[in-house]
């Protein structure tokens, strides 16, 4: 386990792993962490800024964290800014584990408690509300389920394909190798983003977001396994000449047994590193498609379609709380995967292991 010791000594890899662990824990428990439903609109509360939390009442007495009922007011024609009405006569305490909209914890256990919320008519919108008066923080947490899971589902499809075809091509060689590699070369010449845009644009408009999500994953995975197959082929060409493979072949082991038992496990180091570094590309692809309106469709949230508000110049200037949080989360996620991937690459480097 020397590689594990080296990984623990890499602070950047630890930072990346910590960020990813936090993000995945939050989205797994999204119903508990989010104070409101991502589809629930609040009354007369569209495009509200992040809720201000107060600690003292109007008389200057400390009463603990609380908020006041806030609603939208008229828009100033000259500046375009919206007035905010705050009812300071009804302080609403901010509490942990407050009852709210019922849901099923982990999809099984009926539950109605949320990590935080308010007691009273006031609402706590940590990141404000969108144009449909929905809590932006709740939509961001639930949207992470799509954006963070698409990479994991993608590598579960593309990596087995790359391993199988790359392993077969490298082990058997000959006409089969030439045939598979020609297919790989054709797939590698396809411009991925343009193919995604073209195929996503012709999808039926009435399909559900779940179906659209699966189709996007399949499309990305279909064009993503070719590069992996080519690298695996090169490694298998080298591994199959090793003495332990030759010995296994000499005692009559079947090619399938040799590939699955001896050859492909030797590529595990590369696969782990490649998987870690490939997930960000799936996340970015989904975000780009959703950003331009061809991915996950509202009202279902994803970090990509939450960013689509950036196409509206007035929102970009007057309501920046709708733009920066999903953009920062995408950047942090991609950065964290890259930091972890670089750390794994250094820890699993055979030259480092020898030292």
mmCIF file of N, CA and C in Angstrom, residues 144-195:
data_model
loop_
_atom_site.group_PDB
_atom_site.id
_atom_site.type_symbol
_atom_site.label_atom_id
_atom_site.label_comp_id
_atom_site.label_asym_id
_atom_site.label_seq_id
_atom_site.Cartn_x
_atom_site.Cartn_y
_atom_site.Cartn_z
ATOM 1 N N UNK A 144 -26.967 19.119 -8.878
ATOM 2 C CA UNK A 144 -25.699 18.408 -8.778
ATOM 3 C C UNK A 144 -25.838 16.920 -8.981
ATOM 4 N N UNK A 145 -27.027 16.378 -8.721
ATOM 5 C CA UNK A 145 -27.243 14.946 -8.938
ATOM 6 C C UNK A 145 -27.013 14.572 -10.401
ATOM 7 N N UNK A 146 -27.502 15.412 -11.297
ATOM 8 C CA UNK A 146 -27.323 15.146 -12.727
ATOM 9 C C UNK A 146 -25.877 15.371 -13.126
ATOM 10 N N UNK A 147 -25.340 16.523 -12.776
ATOM 11 C CA UNK A 147 -24.012 16.893 -13.245
ATOM 12 C C UNK A 147 -22.914 16.000 -12.679
ATOM 13 N N UNK A 148 -23.070 15.523 -11.446
ATOM 14 C CA UNK A 148 -22.041 14.686 -10.848
ATOM 15 C C UNK A 148 -22.206 13.208 -11.203
ATOM 16 N N UNK A 149 -23.421 12.789 -11.502
ATOM 17 C CA UNK A 149 -23.629 11.375 -11.824
ATOM 18 C C UNK A 149 -23.366 11.063 -13.284
ATOM 19 N N UNK A 150 -23.458 12.063 -14.154
ATOM 20 C CA UNK A 150 -23.303 11.782 -15.582
ATOM 21 C C UNK A 150 -21.900 11.265 -15.895
ATOM 22 N N UNK A 151 -20.889 11.752 -15.174
ATOM 23 C CA UNK A 151 -19.537 11.272 -15.410
ATOM 24 C C UNK A 151 -19.357 9.833 -14.976
ATOM 25 N N UNK A 152 -19.933 9.473 -13.810
ATOM 26 C CA UNK A 152 -19.811 8.111 -13.320
ATOM 27 C C UNK A 152 -20.529 7.122 -14.241
ATOM 28 N N UNK A 153 -21.736 7.494 -14.675
ATOM 29 C CA UNK A 153 -22.482 6.619 -15.586
ATOM 30 C C UNK A 153 -21.749 6.521 -16.921
ATOM 31 N N UNK A 154 -21.159 7.641 -17.349
ATOM 32 C CA UNK A 154 -20.457 7.644 -18.635
ATOM 33 C C UNK A 154 -19.275 6.690 -18.661
ATOM 34 N N UNK A 155 -18.455 6.703 -17.610
ATOM 35 C CA UNK A 155 -17.298 5.806 -17.623
ATOM 36 C C UNK A 155 -17.714 4.351 -17.411
ATOM 37 N N UNK A 156 -18.882 4.120 -16.793
ATOM 38 C CA UNK A 156 -19.375 2.750 -16.653
ATOM 39 C C UNK A 156 -19.762 2.161 -18.007
ATOM 40 N N UNK A 157 -20.058 3.041 -18.968
ATOM 41 C CA UNK A 157 -20.396 2.568 -20.314
ATOM 42 C C UNK A 157 -19.163 2.555 -21.209
ATOM 43 N N UNK A 158 -18.419 3.660 -21.223
ATOM 44 C CA UNK A 158 -17.321 3.790 -22.176
ATOM 45 C C UNK A 158 -16.103 2.942 -21.807
ATOM 46 N N UNK A 159 -15.810 2.801 -20.507
ATOM 47 C CA UNK A 159 -14.597 2.075 -20.127
ATOM 48 C C UNK A 159 -14.678 0.570 -20.406
ATOM 49 N N UNK A 160 -15.784 -0.085 -20.089
ATOM 50 C CA UNK A 160 -15.854 -1.503 -20.500
ATOM 51 C C UNK A 160 -15.709 -1.697 -22.001
ATOM 52 N N UNK A 161 -16.300 -0.795 -22.797
ATOM 53 C CA UNK A 161 -16.154 -0.901 -24.253
ATOM 54 C C UNK A 161 -14.694 -0.743 -24.659
ATOM 55 N N UNK A 162 -14.027 0.262 -24.097
ATOM 56 C CA UNK A 162 -12.625 0.484 -24.432
ATOM 57 C C UNK A 162 -11.740 -0.669 -24.002
ATOM 58 N N UNK A 163 -12.007 -1.220 -22.819
ATOM 59 C CA UNK A 163 -11.213 -2.350 -22.333
ATOM 60 C C UNK A 163 -11.410 -3.585 -23.204
ATOM 61 N N UNK A 164 -12.657 -3.884 -23.529
ATOM 62 C CA UNK A 164 -12.944 -5.103 -24.292
ATOM 63 C C UNK A 164 -12.351 -5.034 -25.692
ATOM 64 N N UNK A 165 -12.670 -3.955 -26.408
ATOM 65 C CA UNK A 165 -12.205 -3.868 -27.789
ATOM 66 C C UNK A 165 -10.697 -3.635 -27.861
ATOM 67 N N UNK A 166 -10.164 -2.843 -26.926
ATOM 68 C CA UNK A 166 -8.724 -2.649 -26.906
ATOM 69 C C UNK A 166 -7.981 -3.923 -26.552
ATOM 70 N N UNK A 167 -8.522 -4.677 -25.578
ATOM 71 C CA UNK A 167 -7.884 -5.928 -25.189
ATOM 72 C C UNK A 167 -7.919 -6.967 -26.294
ATOM 73 N N UNK A 168 -9.072 -7.115 -26.949
ATOM 74 C CA UNK A 168 -9.191 -8.075 -28.052
ATOM 75 C C UNK A 168 -8.274 -7.702 -29.206
ATOM 76 N N UNK A 169 -8.255 -6.421 -29.544
ATOM 77 C CA UNK A 169 -7.439 -5.960 -30.669
ATOM 78 C C UNK A 169 -5.958 -6.204 -30.406
ATOM 79 N N UNK A 170 -5.501 -5.871 -29.213
ATOM 80 C CA UNK A 170 -4.086 -6.029 -28.914
ATOM 81 C C UNK A 170 -3.661 -7.477 -28.743
ATOM 82 N N UNK A 171 -4.539 -8.316 -28.212
ATOM 83 C CA UNK A 171 -4.152 -9.706 -27.931
ATOM 84 C C UNK A 171 -4.149 -10.569 -29.195
ATOM 85 N N UNK A 172 -5.192 -10.430 -30.005
ATOM 86 C CA UNK A 172 -5.313 -11.306 -31.172
ATOM 87 C C UNK A 172 -4.571 -10.772 -32.390
ATOM 88 N N UNK A 173 -4.513 -9.427 -32.539
ATOM 89 C CA UNK A 173 -3.796 -8.842 -33.679
ATOM 90 C C UNK A 173 -4.409 -9.242 -35.016
ATOM 91 N N UNK A 174 -3.622 -9.186 -36.074
ATOM 92 C CA UNK A 174 -4.071 -9.606 -37.397
ATOM 93 C C UNK A 174 -5.185 -8.758 -37.955
ATOM 94 N N UNK A 175 -6.053 -9.411 -38.736
ATOM 95 C CA UNK A 175 -7.144 -8.683 -39.395
ATOM 96 C C UNK A 175 -8.137 -8.110 -38.384
ATOM 97 N N UNK A 176 -8.320 -8.795 -37.243
ATOM 98 C CA UNK A 176 -9.243 -8.297 -36.222
ATOM 99 C C UNK A 176 -8.724 -6.993 -35.619
ATOM 100 N N UNK A 177 -7.420 -6.954 -35.394
ATOM 101 C CA UNK A 177 -6.790 -5.730 -34.886
ATOM 102 C C UNK A 177 -6.982 -4.584 -35.880
ATOM 103 N N UNK A 178 -6.730 -4.856 -37.152
ATOM 104 C CA UNK A 178 -6.870 -3.819 -38.178
ATOM 105 C C UNK A 178 -8.312 -3.336 -38.271
ATOM 106 N N UNK A 179 -9.264 -4.264 -38.217
ATOM 107 C CA UNK A 179 -10.679 -3.896 -38.323
ATOM 108 C C UNK A 179 -11.115 -3.009 -37.159
ATOM 109 N N UNK A 180 -10.771 -3.414 -35.931
ATOM 110 C CA UNK A 180 -11.176 -2.639 -34.756
ATOM 111 C C UNK A 180 -10.501 -1.273 -34.742
ATOM 112 N N UNK A 181 -9.227 -1.225 -35.100
ATOM 113 C CA UNK A 181 -8.519 0.050 -35.083
ATOM 114 C C UNK A 181 -9.041 1.020 -36.133
ATOM 115 N N UNK A 182 -9.527 0.502 -37.263
ATOM 116 C CA UNK A 182 -10.105 1.403 -38.260
ATOM 117 C C UNK A 182 -11.395 2.027 -37.715
ATOM 118 N N UNK A 183 -12.186 1.214 -36.996
ATOM 119 C CA UNK A 183 -13.396 1.763 -36.372
ATOM 120 C C UNK A 183 -13.025 2.816 -35.332
ATOM 121 N N UNK A 184 -11.997 2.519 -34.551
ATOM 122 C CA UNK A 184 -11.538 3.467 -33.530
ATOM 123 C C UNK A 184 -11.089 4.773 -34.172
ATOM 124 N N UNK A 185 -10.354 4.683 -35.257
ATOM 125 C CA UNK A 185 -9.870 5.894 -35.925
ATOM 126 C C UNK A 185 -11.013 6.719 -36.474
ATOM 127 N N UNK A 186 -12.044 6.061 -36.993
ATOM 128 C CA UNK A 186 -13.217 6.796 -37.495
ATOM 129 C C UNK A 186 -13.910 7.524 -36.351
ATOM 130 N N UNK A 187 -14.103 6.838 -35.221
ATOM 131 C CA UNK A 187 -14.769 7.463 -34.073
ATOM 132 C C UNK A 187 -13.961 8.631 -33.526
ATOM 133 N N UNK A 188 -12.630 8.503 -33.553
ATOM 134 C CA UNK A 188 -11.788 9.568 -33.016
ATOM 135 C C UNK A 188 -11.779 10.807 -33.898
ATOM 136 N N UNK A 189 -12.167 10.656 -35.165
ATOM 137 C CA UNK A 189 -12.224 11.819 -36.043
ATOM 138 C C UNK A 189 -13.537 12.590 -35.914
ATOM 139 N N UNK A 190 -14.510 11.998 -35.230
ATOM 140 C CA UNK A 190 -15.807 12.669 -35.072
ATOM 141 C C UNK A 190 -15.674 13.785 -34.045
ATOM 142 N N UNK A 191 -16.019 15.022 -34.408
ATOM 143 C CA UNK A 191 -15.971 16.116 -33.420
ATOM 144 C C UNK A 191 -17.072 15.920 -32.383
ATOM 145 N N UNK A 192 -16.657 15.598 -31.174
ATOM 146 C CA UNK A 192 -17.611 15.194 -30.151
ATOM 147 C C UNK A 192 -18.693 16.213 -29.862
ATOM 148 N N UNK A 193 -18.317 17.467 -29.620
ATOM 149 C CA UNK A 193 -19.292 18.468 -29.228
ATOM 150 C C UNK A 193 -20.307 18.721 -30.339
ATOM 151 N N UNK A 194 -19.835 18.773 -31.592
ATOM 152 C CA UNK A 194 -20.759 19.023 -32.700
ATOM 153 C C UNK A 194 -21.722 17.857 -32.875
ATOM 154 N N UNK A 195 -21.230 16.623 -32.665
ATOM 155 C CA UNK A 195 -22.116 15.466 -32.746
ATOM 156 C C UNK A 195 -23.167 15.519 -31.644
#
